[in-house]
Coordinates of C-alpha atoms in Angstrom, one line a residue:
Chain A
M723 CA 97.7 -40.7 -86.7
S724 CA 98.3 -44.4 -87.1
T725 CA 96.0 -46.6 -89.1
M726 CA 94.8 -49.9 -87.8
D727 CA 92.7 -52.7 -89.1
V728 CA 89.3 -52.7 -87.6
E729 CA 87.6 -56.1 -87.4
L730 CA 83.8 -55.7 -87.6
P731 CA 81.8 -57.8 -85.3
A732 CA 80.6 -60.9 -87.1
N733 CA 76.9 -60.4 -86.2
R734 CA 76.9 -56.8 -87.3
M735 CA 74.7 -57.4 -90.4
R736 CA 72.6 -60.1 -88.9
I737 CA 68.9 -59.2 -88.9
R738 CA 66.7 -60.6 -86.2
P739 CA 63.3 -62.0 -87.1
G740 CA 61.7 -59.5 -84.7
Q741 CA 63.2 -56.7 -86.7
I742 CA 61.7 -58.0 -90.0
L743 CA 58.3 -58.1 -88.3
T744 CA 58.7 -54.6 -87.0
W745 CA 59.8 -53.2 -90.3
T746 CA 57.0 -55.0 -92.1
L747 CA 54.4 -53.6 -89.8
L748 CA 55.9 -50.1 -90.0
L749 CA 56.0 -50.3 -93.8
L750 CA 52.3 -51.4 -93.9
G751 CA 51.3 -48.7 -91.5
G752 CA 53.3 -46.1 -93.6
L753 CA 51.6 -47.3 -96.8
V754 CA 48.1 -47.1 -95.2
M755 CA 48.9 -43.5 -94.2
I756 CA 50.6 -42.3 -97.4
T757 CA 48.3 -43.9 -100.0
P758 CA 45.4 -41.5 -99.6
L759 CA 47.9 -38.6 -99.7
L760 CA 49.4 -40.0 -103.0
Y761 CA 45.9 -40.3 -104.4
M762 CA 45.1 -36.8 -103.4
F763 CA 48.2 -35.4 -105.3
A764 CA 47.5 -37.8 -108.3
T765 CA 43.9 -36.7 -108.5
S766 CA 44.8 -33.1 -108.4
L767 CA 46.8 -33.6 -111.6
K768 CA 43.9 -35.3 -113.4
T769 CA 41.1 -33.9 -115.5
S770 CA 37.5 -34.5 -114.4
G771 CA 37.2 -37.3 -116.9
Q772 CA 40.1 -39.2 -115.4
I773 CA 39.0 -39.0 -111.7
Y774 CA 37.8 -42.6 -111.5
D775 CA 40.9 -44.0 -113.2
L776 CA 42.7 -45.1 -110.1
K777 CA 46.2 -45.0 -111.6
L778 CA 48.7 -43.3 -109.3
I779 CA 50.5 -41.6 -112.2
P780 CA 48.0 -39.9 -114.4
A781 CA 48.3 -40.6 -118.2
A782 CA 48.3 -36.9 -119.0
P783 CA 49.1 -34.9 -115.9
T784 CA 47.8 -31.4 -115.9
L785 CA 48.2 -28.3 -113.7
D786 CA 44.9 -26.9 -114.9
N787 CA 43.2 -27.7 -111.5
Y788 CA 45.9 -25.7 -109.6
I789 CA 45.5 -22.7 -112.0
S790 CA 41.7 -22.9 -111.7
V791 CA 41.7 -23.2 -107.9
L792 CA 44.4 -20.5 -107.3
S793 CA 42.7 -18.1 -109.7
D794 CA 39.4 -18.6 -107.8
G795 CA 39.2 -15.8 -105.3
R796 CA 37.2 -17.8 -102.9
F797 CA 40.0 -20.3 -102.4
M798 CA 42.6 -17.6 -101.5
R799 CA 40.0 -16.0 -99.1
W800 CA 39.5 -19.3 -97.3
F801 CA 43.3 -19.9 -97.2
V802 CA 43.8 -16.5 -95.6
N803 CA 40.9 -17.1 -93.2
S804 CA 42.4 -20.4 -92.1
T805 CA 45.9 -19.0 -91.8
L806 CA 44.6 -16.0 -89.7
I807 CA 42.4 -18.1 -87.5
A808 CA 45.0 -20.9 -86.9
S809 CA 47.7 -18.3 -86.2
I810 CA 45.7 -16.2 -83.7
V811 CA 44.4 -19.3 -81.9
T812 CA 48.0 -20.7 -81.8
V813 CA 49.4 -17.5 -80.3
S814 CA 46.5 -17.3 -77.8
N815 CA 47.1 -20.9 -76.7
V816 CA 50.8 -20.5 -76.3
F817 CA 50.2 -17.4 -74.2
F818 CA 47.3 -18.5 -72.0
D819 CA 48.0 -22.2 -71.7
S820 CA 51.6 -21.4 -70.7
M821 CA 50.5 -18.8 -68.2
V822 CA 47.9 -21.1 -66.5
G823 CA 50.3 -24.1 -66.8
Y824 CA 53.0 -22.1 -65.1
T825 CA 50.7 -20.9 -62.3
L826 CA 49.5 -24.4 -61.6
A827 CA 53.1 -25.8 -61.7
K828 CA 54.9 -23.2 -59.7
F829 CA 52.6 -21.5 -57.2
E830 CA 51.1 -23.0 -54.1
F831 CA 47.6 -21.8 -53.5
R832 CA 44.4 -23.2 -52.1
G833 CA 42.3 -25.1 -54.6
R834 CA 45.2 -25.6 -57.0
Y835 CA 44.7 -29.3 -57.3
F836 CA 41.0 -28.9 -57.7
I837 CA 41.4 -26.4 -60.5
F838 CA 43.9 -28.6 -62.3
L839 CA 41.5 -31.6 -62.0
A840 CA 38.6 -29.5 -63.3
I841 CA 40.6 -28.4 -66.3
L842 CA 41.8 -31.9 -66.9
S843 CA 38.3 -33.3 -66.7
T844 CA 37.2 -31.2 -69.7
L845 CA 39.5 -33.3 -71.8
M846 CA 37.0 -36.1 -71.4
I847 CA 34.1 -34.2 -72.9
P848 CA 33.8 -34.8 -76.7
T849 CA 33.7 -31.8 -79.0
E850 CA 30.3 -32.9 -80.3
M851 CA 28.8 -32.4 -76.8
L852 CA 30.4 -29.0 -76.4
V853 CA 29.1 -27.6 -79.7
I854 CA 25.6 -26.8 -78.4
P855 CA 26.8 -24.7 -75.4
W856 CA 29.3 -23.0 -77.6
Y857 CA 26.6 -22.2 -80.2
L858 CA 24.3 -20.8 -77.5
M859 CA 27.2 -18.7 -76.1
S860 CA 28.0 -17.4 -79.6
S861 CA 24.4 -16.6 -80.2
Q862 CA 24.0 -14.7 -77.0
L863 CA 27.3 -12.8 -77.6
H864 CA 26.3 -12.1 -81.3
W865 CA 29.3 -14.0 -82.4
I866 CA 27.5 -16.2 -84.9
D867 CA 29.2 -15.9 -88.3
T868 CA 32.2 -13.9 -87.0
Y869 CA 35.9 -14.6 -86.7
W870 CA 35.5 -14.4 -82.9
G871 CA 32.8 -17.1 -83.1
I872 CA 35.1 -19.5 -85.0
M873 CA 38.1 -18.8 -82.7
F874 CA 36.8 -18.4 -79.1
P875 CA 36.3 -22.1 -78.1
G876 CA 39.9 -22.9 -79.0
M877 CA 41.6 -19.8 -77.6
M878 CA 42.7 -21.8 -74.5
T879 CA 42.7 -25.6 -74.2
A880 CA 42.9 -28.1 -71.4
F881 CA 45.4 -30.2 -73.3
G882 CA 47.7 -27.2 -73.8
T883 CA 47.4 -26.2 -70.1
F884 CA 48.2 -29.8 -69.1
L885 CA 51.2 -30.0 -71.5
M886 CA 52.7 -26.8 -70.3
K887 CA 52.1 -27.5 -66.6
Q888 CA 54.0 -30.8 -67.0
F889 CA 56.9 -29.0 -68.7
F890 CA 57.1 -26.1 -66.2
E891 CA 57.3 -28.7 -63.4
T892 CA 60.7 -29.7 -64.8
V893 CA 62.0 -26.2 -64.6
P894 CA 64.1 -26.0 -61.4
D895 CA 62.8 -23.5 -58.8
D896 CA 66.3 -22.1 -58.4
F897 CA 66.0 -20.3 -61.8
L898 CA 62.8 -18.6 -60.7
E899 CA 64.1 -17.7 -57.2
A900 CA 67.3 -16.3 -58.6
A901 CA 65.2 -14.1 -60.9
R902 CA 63.1 -13.0 -57.9
V903 CA 66.2 -12.1 -55.9
D904 CA 67.5 -10.2 -59.0
G905 CA 64.4 -8.0 -58.9
M906 CA 62.1 -9.4 -61.7
N907 CA 58.4 -9.3 -61.2
E908 CA 56.4 -12.6 -61.6
F909 CA 55.2 -11.8 -65.1
T910 CA 58.8 -11.1 -66.3
I911 CA 60.1 -14.2 -64.6
W912 CA 57.5 -16.2 -66.5
W913 CA 58.1 -14.5 -69.8
K914 CA 61.9 -14.0 -69.8
I915 CA 63.1 -17.0 -67.7
A916 CA 60.5 -19.8 -67.6
M917 CA 59.2 -19.6 -71.2
P918 CA 62.6 -19.8 -72.9
L919 CA 63.4 -22.9 -70.8
V920 CA 60.4 -24.8 -72.2
T921 CA 60.9 -24.0 -75.9
P922 CA 60.3 -27.6 -76.9
A923 CA 56.9 -27.6 -75.2
I924 CA 56.0 -24.3 -76.8
S925 CA 56.9 -25.6 -80.2
A926 CA 54.9 -28.8 -79.7
L927 CA 51.9 -26.9 -78.4
A928 CA 52.2 -24.5 -81.3
I929 CA 52.3 -27.3 -83.9
F930 CA 49.5 -29.2 -82.3
T931 CA 47.3 -26.1 -82.1
F932 CA 48.1 -24.9 -85.6
L933 CA 47.4 -28.2 -87.2
G934 CA 44.3 -28.8 -85.2
N935 CA 42.8 -25.4 -86.2
W936 CA 44.1 -25.6 -89.8
T937 CA 42.1 -28.8 -90.3
A938 CA 39.1 -27.9 -88.0
F939 CA 35.9 -28.5 -89.8
F940 CA 32.9 -29.2 -87.6
W941 CA 32.7 -26.1 -85.5
P942 CA 33.6 -23.6 -88.3
L943 CA 30.9 -25.3 -90.4
I944 CA 28.3 -24.8 -87.7
V945 CA 29.2 -21.2 -86.6
T946 CA 29.6 -19.7 -90.1
T947 CA 27.0 -19.0 -92.8
S948 CA 28.8 -16.5 -95.0
R949 CA 31.1 -18.0 -97.6
E950 CA 33.6 -15.2 -96.9
L951 CA 34.2 -16.5 -93.4
Y952 CA 34.7 -20.1 -94.4
T953 CA 37.9 -21.8 -93.4
L954 CA 39.7 -23.9 -95.9
P955 CA 38.2 -27.3 -94.9
V956 CA 34.7 -25.9 -94.9
G957 CA 35.2 -24.1 -98.2
L958 CA 36.6 -27.2 -99.9
S959 CA 33.7 -29.2 -98.8
S960 CA 31.4 -26.7 -100.5
F961 CA 32.9 -27.9 -103.8
S962 CA 30.9 -31.1 -103.3
V963 CA 27.5 -29.6 -102.7
E964 CA 27.1 -27.3 -105.7
Q965 CA 26.1 -28.9 -108.9
S966 CA 28.2 -32.0 -108.6
I967 CA 31.2 -33.3 -106.6
Q968 CA 34.3 -31.7 -108.1
W969 CA 36.8 -34.2 -106.8
E970 CA 39.7 -32.8 -108.8
K971 CA 39.2 -29.4 -107.3
I972 CA 38.7 -30.7 -103.8
M973 CA 41.9 -32.7 -104.1
T974 CA 43.8 -29.8 -105.5
G975 CA 42.6 -27.5 -102.7
A976 CA 43.4 -30.2 -100.1
A977 CA 46.9 -30.7 -101.7
L978 CA 47.5 -26.9 -101.5
A979 CA 46.2 -26.9 -97.9
T980 CA 48.8 -29.5 -96.8
I981 CA 51.7 -27.4 -97.9
P982 CA 51.7 -25.0 -94.9
T983 CA 51.2 -27.9 -92.5
L984 CA 54.0 -29.8 -94.1
I985 CA 56.3 -26.8 -93.8
V986 CA 55.4 -26.2 -90.2
F987 CA 55.9 -29.9 -89.4
L988 CA 59.2 -30.3 -91.3
V989 CA 60.7 -27.3 -89.7
L990 CA 59.6 -28.0 -86.2
Q991 CA 59.4 -31.8 -86.1
R992 CA 62.5 -32.2 -83.9
F993 CA 60.8 -30.1 -81.3
I994 CA 57.5 -31.9 -81.5
V995 CA 59.2 -35.3 -81.0
R996 CA 61.2 -34.0 -78.0
G997 CA 58.1 -32.2 -76.7
V998 CA 55.9 -35.3 -76.8
M999 CA 58.7 -37.4 -75.3
L1000 CA 59.2 -35.1 -72.3
A1001 CA 55.5 -34.7 -71.6
G1002 CA 55.2 -38.5 -71.5
L1003 CA 52.3 -38.3 -74.0
K1004 CA 51.6 -40.1 -77.2
G1005 CA 50.8 -37.9 -80.1
Chain B
M1020 CA 77.1 -3.2 -46.9
A1021 CA 75.0 -3.8 -43.9
E1022 CA 74.6 -5.6 -40.6
I1023 CA 72.1 -8.4 -40.5
E1024 CA 70.2 -9.1 -37.3
L1025 CA 68.1 -12.2 -36.7
G1026 CA 65.8 -11.7 -33.7
N1027 CA 64.1 -14.8 -32.4
L1028 CA 63.5 -15.9 -36.0
V1029 CA 61.0 -18.7 -36.4
K1030 CA 59.9 -20.7 -39.4
K1031 CA 57.0 -23.1 -39.3
Y1032 CA 55.6 -25.3 -42.1
G1033 CA 52.1 -26.1 -40.8
K1034 CA 52.7 -27.8 -37.5
V1035 CA 56.3 -28.5 -38.1
T1036 CA 58.8 -26.0 -36.8
A1037 CA 61.9 -25.8 -39.0
V1038 CA 63.6 -22.9 -37.2
H1039 CA 63.1 -22.4 -33.5
G1040 CA 63.6 -18.8 -32.7
I1041 CA 67.2 -18.1 -33.5
D1042 CA 69.1 -14.9 -32.5
L1043 CA 72.2 -13.8 -34.3
T1044 CA 73.9 -10.5 -35.3
I1045 CA 76.0 -10.6 -38.4
A1046 CA 78.4 -7.7 -38.5
D1047 CA 78.9 -5.5 -41.5
G1048 CA 81.5 -7.1 -43.7
E1049 CA 81.6 -10.3 -41.8
F1050 CA 81.8 -13.7 -43.4
V1051 CA 79.5 -16.0 -41.5
V1052 CA 79.1 -19.7 -42.3
F1053 CA 76.0 -21.7 -41.3
V1054 CA 77.0 -25.3 -41.0
G1055 CA 75.1 -28.4 -39.9
P1056 CA 73.7 -31.6 -41.2
S1057 CA 70.8 -31.9 -43.7
G1058 CA 67.5 -30.6 -42.3
C1059 CA 69.1 -28.5 -39.5
G1060 CA 67.4 -25.3 -40.8
K1061 CA 70.5 -23.6 -42.2
S1062 CA 69.1 -23.2 -45.7
T1063 CA 65.7 -22.2 -44.4
T1064 CA 67.3 -19.4 -42.4
L1065 CA 69.3 -18.2 -45.4
R1066 CA 66.1 -18.3 -47.6
M1067 CA 64.3 -16.2 -44.9
I1068 CA 67.1 -13.7 -45.1
A1069 CA 66.8 -13.7 -48.9
G1070 CA 63.0 -13.2 -48.7
L1071 CA 62.3 -16.5 -50.5
E1072 CA 60.6 -17.9 -47.4
D1073 CA 58.0 -16.1 -45.3
I1074 CA 59.1 -15.5 -41.7
T1075 CA 56.6 -17.1 -39.3
G1076 CA 57.9 -15.2 -36.2
G1077 CA 60.6 -12.9 -35.0
E1078 CA 62.3 -10.0 -36.7
L1079 CA 64.8 -9.8 -39.5
R1080 CA 66.8 -6.5 -39.8
I1081 CA 69.1 -5.6 -42.7
G1082 CA 71.0 -2.4 -42.2
G1083 CA 68.9 -1.6 -39.2
E1084 CA 65.6 -1.8 -41.0
V1085 CA 63.0 -4.5 -40.4
V1086 CA 62.6 -6.4 -43.7
N1087 CA 60.2 -9.2 -42.7
E1088 CA 57.5 -8.1 -45.2
R1089 CA 59.9 -6.9 -48.0
E1090 CA 60.1 -8.7 -51.3
P1091 CA 63.6 -10.2 -52.1
K1092 CA 64.3 -7.4 -54.7
Q1093 CA 63.7 -4.7 -52.0
R1094 CA 66.3 -6.2 -49.7
N1095 CA 69.3 -5.5 -52.0
I1096 CA 70.9 -8.8 -51.3
A1097 CA 72.3 -11.2 -53.9
M1098 CA 72.2 -14.9 -53.7
V1099 CA 74.3 -17.7 -55.3
F1100 CA 72.5 -21.0 -55.6
Q1101 CA 73.7 -24.6 -55.3
N1102 CA 72.7 -25.3 -58.9
Y1103 CA 74.2 -22.0 -60.1
A1104 CA 70.8 -21.0 -61.5
I1105 CA 72.4 -19.3 -64.5
Y1106 CA 70.1 -19.1 -67.4
P1107 CA 70.9 -21.6 -70.2
H1108 CA 69.3 -19.4 -72.9
M1109 CA 71.5 -16.4 -72.1
T1110 CA 75.1 -15.7 -72.7
V1111 CA 77.6 -15.2 -69.9
G1112 CA 77.3 -11.4 -70.4
Q1113 CA 73.5 -11.5 -70.3
N1114 CA 73.5 -13.7 -67.2
I1115 CA 75.8 -11.3 -65.4
G1116 CA 73.7 -8.4 -66.7
I1117 CA 70.5 -9.8 -65.3
G1118 CA 71.9 -8.8 -61.9
L1119 CA 71.4 -5.2 -63.0
Y1120 CA 67.8 -5.8 -64.0
T1121 CA 66.4 -3.2 -61.6
S1122 CA 69.4 -0.9 -61.9
K1123 CA 68.8 2.6 -63.2
L1124 CA 72.2 2.7 -64.9
N1125 CA 72.2 3.5 -68.6
A1126 CA 73.2 0.9 -71.2
D1127 CA 76.9 2.0 -71.3
E1128 CA 77.3 2.0 -67.6
K1129 CA 75.7 -1.4 -67.4
R1130 CA 78.1 -2.7 -70.0
A1131 CA 81.1 -1.2 -68.1
R1132 CA 79.9 -2.9 -64.9
I1133 CA 79.5 -6.2 -66.6
A1134 CA 83.0 -5.9 -68.1
A1135 CA 84.5 -5.0 -64.8
T1136 CA 82.8 -7.9 -63.0
A1137 CA 83.8 -10.3 -65.7
E1138 CA 87.4 -9.1 -65.4
T1139 CA 87.4 -9.6 -61.6
L1140 CA 86.3 -13.2 -62.1
G1141 CA 88.4 -14.0 -65.1
L1142 CA 85.4 -14.3 -67.4
E1143 CA 86.2 -11.5 -69.9
D1144 CA 86.9 -14.0 -72.7
L1145 CA 83.7 -16.0 -72.1
L1146 CA 81.1 -13.2 -72.2
E1147 CA 79.6 -14.4 -75.5
R1148 CA 79.5 -18.1 -74.5
R1149 CA 76.4 -19.9 -73.3
P1150 CA 76.5 -21.8 -70.0
A1151 CA 76.4 -25.1 -71.7
A1152 CA 79.9 -24.4 -73.1
L1153 CA 81.4 -23.6 -69.6
S1154 CA 83.0 -25.8 -67.0
G1155 CA 81.5 -26.2 -63.5
G1156 CA 83.9 -23.7 -62.0
Q1157 CA 83.2 -21.2 -64.7
R1158 CA 79.5 -21.5 -64.3
Q1159 CA 79.9 -20.9 -60.6
R1160 CA 81.9 -17.8 -61.3
V1161 CA 79.1 -16.6 -63.6
A1162 CA 76.6 -17.1 -60.8
I1163 CA 78.9 -15.1 -58.4
G1164 CA 79.3 -12.4 -61.2
R1165 CA 75.6 -12.0 -61.4
A1166 CA 75.5 -11.6 -57.7
M1167 CA 78.3 -9.1 -57.4
V1168 CA 77.6 -6.9 -60.4
R1169 CA 74.9 -4.9 -58.6
D1170 CA 76.9 -4.2 -55.5
P1171 CA 74.5 -5.7 -53.0
V1172 CA 74.6 -5.1 -49.2
A1173 CA 75.2 -8.8 -48.6
F1174 CA 75.9 -12.0 -50.5
L1175 CA 74.0 -15.2 -49.6
F1176 CA 75.6 -18.5 -50.7
D1177 CA 73.5 -21.6 -50.5
E1178 CA 75.9 -24.6 -50.7
P1179 CA 77.5 -23.1 -53.8
L1180 CA 80.4 -25.6 -54.1
S1181 CA 78.6 -28.9 -53.5
N1182 CA 78.3 -29.7 -57.2
L1183 CA 82.1 -29.3 -57.9
D1184 CA 84.8 -31.9 -57.7
A1185 CA 87.2 -31.8 -54.7
Q1186 CA 90.0 -30.0 -56.5
L1187 CA 87.8 -27.3 -58.0
R1188 CA 86.0 -26.9 -54.6
A1189 CA 89.3 -26.2 -52.9
Q1190 CA 90.2 -23.6 -55.6
M1191 CA 86.8 -21.9 -55.4
R1192 CA 87.0 -21.8 -51.6
I1193 CA 90.1 -19.6 -52.0
E1194 CA 88.5 -17.5 -54.8
I1195 CA 85.4 -16.7 -52.7
K1196 CA 87.6 -15.9 -49.7
R1197 CA 89.8 -13.6 -51.7
L1198 CA 86.7 -12.0 -53.2
H1199 CA 85.4 -11.3 -49.7
Q1200 CA 88.7 -9.8 -48.7
R1201 CA 88.6 -7.5 -51.7
L1202 CA 85.0 -6.5 -51.6
G1203 CA 84.5 -6.5 -47.9
T1204 CA 80.8 -7.2 -48.3
T1205 CA 78.8 -9.2 -45.7
I1206 CA 78.6 -12.8 -46.7
V1207 CA 76.2 -15.4 -45.3
Y1208 CA 77.3 -18.8 -46.5
V1209 CA 75.5 -22.2 -46.0
T1210 CA 77.3 -25.5 -46.2
H1211 CA 77.2 -29.0 -44.7
D1212 CA 81.0 -29.2 -45.3
Q1213 CA 82.9 -28.3 -42.1
V1214 CA 86.1 -27.9 -44.1
E1215 CA 84.5 -25.0 -46.1
A1216 CA 83.3 -23.6 -42.8
M1217 CA 86.6 -23.8 -41.1
T1218 CA 88.6 -22.4 -44.0
M1219 CA 86.4 -19.5 -45.0
A1220 CA 84.5 -18.2 -42.1
D1221 CA 85.1 -15.3 -39.8
R1222 CA 82.5 -16.9 -37.6
I1223 CA 80.8 -20.3 -37.8
V1224 CA 77.2 -20.9 -36.7
V1225 CA 76.6 -24.6 -36.0
M1226 CA 72.9 -25.5 -36.3
R1227 CA 71.0 -28.7 -35.4
D1228 CA 67.3 -29.4 -35.5
G1229 CA 66.4 -25.7 -36.2
R1230 CA 68.5 -24.4 -33.3
I1231 CA 71.9 -22.7 -33.1
L1232 CA 74.2 -24.8 -31.0
Q1233 CA 77.3 -22.6 -31.1
V1234 CA 78.6 -19.4 -32.7
G1235 CA 82.3 -18.7 -32.8
T1236 CA 85.5 -18.3 -34.8
P1237 CA 86.8 -21.5 -36.4
T1238 CA 89.5 -21.7 -33.7
E1239 CA 86.9 -21.4 -30.9
M1240 CA 84.8 -24.1 -32.6
Y1241 CA 87.7 -26.4 -32.8
E1242 CA 89.2 -25.7 -29.3
Q1243 CA 86.1 -25.1 -27.3
P1244 CA 83.1 -27.0 -28.6
V1245 CA 80.0 -26.7 -26.4
D1246 CA 78.9 -30.2 -26.9
I1247 CA 79.7 -33.6 -28.5
F1248 CA 77.7 -32.8 -31.7
T1249 CA 79.8 -29.7 -32.4
A1250 CA 83.0 -31.4 -31.3
R1251 CA 82.5 -34.2 -33.7
F1252 CA 81.1 -32.0 -36.5
I1253 CA 84.0 -29.6 -36.6
G1254 CA 87.4 -31.2 -37.5
S1255 CA 88.2 -34.0 -39.8
P1256 CA 88.4 -36.9 -39.0
S1257 CA 85.8 -36.5 -36.3
M1258 CA 86.9 -36.4 -32.6
N1259 CA 87.4 -39.8 -30.9
L1260 CA 85.2 -40.5 -27.9
V1261 CA 85.7 -43.0 -25.1
Y1262 CA 83.8 -43.5 -21.9
G1263 CA 85.4 -42.5 -18.6
T1264 CA 84.4 -42.0 -15.0
I1265 CA 85.1 -39.2 -12.5
N1266 CA 85.5 -40.4 -9.0
N1267 CA 86.5 -38.0 -6.3
G1268 CA 88.1 -35.5 -8.7
V1269 CA 90.1 -38.2 -10.6
L1270 CA 89.3 -39.2 -14.1
S1271 CA 89.8 -42.8 -15.2
V1272 CA 89.3 -44.3 -18.6
A1273 CA 88.8 -48.0 -19.1
D1274 CA 91.6 -49.8 -21.0
A1275 CA 93.7 -46.7 -20.8
T1276 CA 96.3 -45.2 -18.6
L1277 CA 96.0 -41.7 -17.6
A1278 CA 98.6 -39.8 -15.7
D1279 CA 97.9 -36.7 -13.7
A1280 CA 94.1 -37.1 -14.2
K1281 CA 92.9 -34.7 -11.5
V1282 CA 89.8 -32.8 -12.4
S1283 CA 88.5 -30.2 -10.1
G1284 CA 84.9 -28.9 -9.6
L1285 CA 83.3 -31.8 -11.5
P1286 CA 80.8 -34.2 -9.8
N1287 CA 81.3 -37.9 -9.7
G1288 CA 79.8 -39.8 -12.6
A1289 CA 80.2 -41.0 -16.2
V1290 CA 81.8 -38.8 -18.8
Q1291 CA 82.8 -39.1 -22.4
V1292 CA 86.4 -38.2 -23.1
G1293 CA 87.2 -36.7 -26.5
V1294 CA 90.5 -36.6 -28.3
R1295 CA 91.1 -35.4 -31.8
P1296 CA 92.8 -37.9 -34.1
H1297 CA 95.6 -35.4 -34.8
D1298 CA 96.3 -35.3 -31.0
L1299 CA 96.3 -39.0 -30.6
L1300 CA 99.8 -40.1 -31.8
V1301 CA 100.8 -43.6 -32.7
G1302 CA 104.0 -45.0 -31.4
E1303 CA 104.9 -42.0 -29.2
T1304 CA 104.6 -42.3 -25.5
V1305 CA 103.7 -39.2 -23.6
A1306 CA 104.6 -39.6 -20.0
D1307 CA 101.8 -37.6 -18.4
G1308 CA 99.0 -37.9 -20.8
L1309 CA 96.5 -40.5 -22.0
A1310 CA 97.8 -43.8 -23.4
M1311 CA 95.8 -46.6 -25.0
T1312 CA 96.7 -49.9 -26.7
G1313 CA 94.6 -51.2 -29.5
R1314 CA 94.6 -53.5 -32.6
V1315 CA 95.0 -51.8 -36.0
T1316 CA 92.0 -52.3 -38.2
A1317 CA 92.9 -50.1 -41.1
V1318 CA 95.4 -47.5 -42.2
E1319 CA 94.9 -44.5 -44.4
P1320 CA 98.2 -43.1 -45.7
L1321 CA 97.8 -39.4 -46.6
G1322 CA 101.5 -38.8 -47.5
S1323 CA 102.5 -36.4 -44.8
E1324 CA 100.9 -38.6 -42.2
T1325 CA 98.9 -41.8 -41.8
L1326 CA 95.5 -42.2 -40.2
V1327 CA 95.5 -45.4 -38.1
H1328 CA 92.1 -46.9 -37.2
L1329 CA 92.2 -48.9 -34.0
D1330 CA 90.0 -51.1 -32.0
V1331 CA 90.4 -50.2 -28.4
A1332 CA 88.4 -52.6 -26.2
G1333 CA 85.5 -52.6 -28.7
A1334 CA 85.6 -48.8 -29.4
E1335 CA 86.8 -47.5 -32.8
V1336 CA 89.5 -44.9 -32.4
I1337 CA 91.5 -43.0 -35.0
G1338 CA 95.1 -42.0 -34.3
T1339 CA 97.8 -40.4 -36.4
A1340 CA 101.2 -41.7 -37.3
P1341 CA 104.0 -39.8 -39.0
G1342 CA 104.0 -40.3 -42.8
K1343 CA 106.7 -43.0 -42.9
L1344 CA 105.4 -45.0 -40.0
M1345 CA 102.9 -47.5 -41.4
P1346 CA 101.6 -50.0 -38.7
K1347 CA 100.5 -53.3 -40.0
V1348 CA 96.8 -54.2 -39.8
N1349 CA 96.0 -56.5 -36.9
S1350 CA 99.2 -55.4 -35.1
E1351 CA 99.0 -54.0 -31.5
V1352 CA 100.0 -50.4 -31.2
T1353 CA 100.0 -47.8 -28.4
V1354 CA 98.5 -44.3 -29.0
S1355 CA 98.9 -41.4 -26.7
A1356 CA 97.7 -37.9 -26.2
A1357 CA 99.5 -35.1 -24.5
P1358 CA 97.9 -33.3 -21.5
G1359 CA 95.6 -30.5 -22.6
A1360 CA 94.4 -32.5 -25.6
L1361 CA 91.5 -34.1 -23.9
Y1362 CA 87.9 -32.8 -24.0
L1363 CA 85.4 -33.9 -21.3
F1364 CA 81.7 -34.1 -21.9
D1365 CA 78.8 -35.1 -19.6
A1366 CA 77.8 -38.6 -20.7
K1367 CA 74.1 -37.9 -20.3
T1368 CA 73.6 -34.3 -21.5
E1369 CA 76.6 -34.4 -23.9
Q1370 CA 77.5 -30.8 -22.9
A1371 CA 81.2 -29.9 -22.6
L1372 CA 82.7 -30.0 -19.1
G1373 CA 86.1 -28.6 -19.9
R1374 CA 89.6 -29.6 -21.1
L1375 CA 92.2 -31.8 -19.4

């Protein structure tokens, strides 16, 4: 292979003023978002006496808080509760939202548009307004202070249905018709053919749902009374209502709680970005 | 293998009728090509045979049994789609194997079938590959493999070659034809490309506006078209048409000389006279045929011959010159057609009146 001199374009390294402005804004935005996170990790490495010392790097960092929180049985219980609830709700959303989204995208039936609008309209109702009917339902079904009570409002979501419908609309009908001719029933076509074709959407939905339920606070706080059923955010908040606010423990718990979400996000972020792009939605 | 009978088959979408009661019997083992312009109802008809569209009226029989209400999987037919419809998340082997989804064969038998199918189609080295790593022609072969693996009573092809380039299309045409000769399975093939229809079909069905215009062998279609639409649709380039008049049993064409132009049994009136470009020869004078003089507007050298576009008294006509003869643009040339090469059509109804 012959070598040749390559002349680089003269303006290759030239930076436009617009780029400087963009980078500055992005940097500021990034700082605003990362600073609380850094303080959270910094505080988790401090003793209770050093809490109000706002240094980012503690003078004498200690892992005592981590040992204390991890050896506290309650924290592990809440961690397991949150993992269990977030996982079940995620699986449920992926299953039901996909099924409804697929039906709305790929089947012609009377009232389809109306049903889709009805589902979509629930996106406009804030959670705070829904909490009262949810609580009344839970009460009548004897689900107060149970896992079912925590999970049932999120088992299927309008957002997930909408997201999946948009994705299924991009799946060519030929794939489904070929499967029909090959003898598959409608459930198998959905499960074996359509679902694998929308993997980015499933990943995005799974991440959104898992993160949303992992950090859910308001509804679990209302529907639970037993400490054993607390989720992690509710449990951590209880550190501040006992004798005093134990900031170092709250921050340590919060730092530990971010680990699973970071792992989930880092592993699946390429899917989430693609998923959001294809759905034409902003995160 | 099975005979397919379409009895007064109708398809309506709301108030719009897409297929107006068509009748056709496709013999066991026959290769029938539905051809026509976009929206003529050919794909709708095929989808009704496949069971992918409900039948509004009439009767569809496969192997003697009425199958109007049967699901696609109960009809034991296989279909190859325009976009291949091979699943991107499965390997070539799995894609072919999907064709055996409802089969009661055991795993070893299925593997043997898949291997045999792959060998027939030259895919044996690609069984572990995903569709993304295949060329267009290989993908099409996988789609055909999935169709043939389960030994269906009929294959349905819905414009399967339209996504391929010209060279590959020509190659696949031959491959499909050979496959049909080897398997002997009934094939119903839909295309808008008359070359595919002419080269592959045992019989061609020309459709327009949801109706069958003509059914016949490729030669019948070419030699005895029933109307102007079929005459112009079959054959490439399309048939030339010029206006003429019949007066007391004698045909005359404006701006043309016509020797021995006696027609019998036709009433006086305006007609359209058709002549295929390959019958209209440049530079040769045929003593007792049609001769016209026109100005050359364009030439298309094809190697073995040259297509010459002419302006004959305002009408565009295409003639053929032997390969080495290349008339200059804007020059005046004479074109002529031998007796027997002319097609007569009623100017109003556009129906064929006969040959001259």
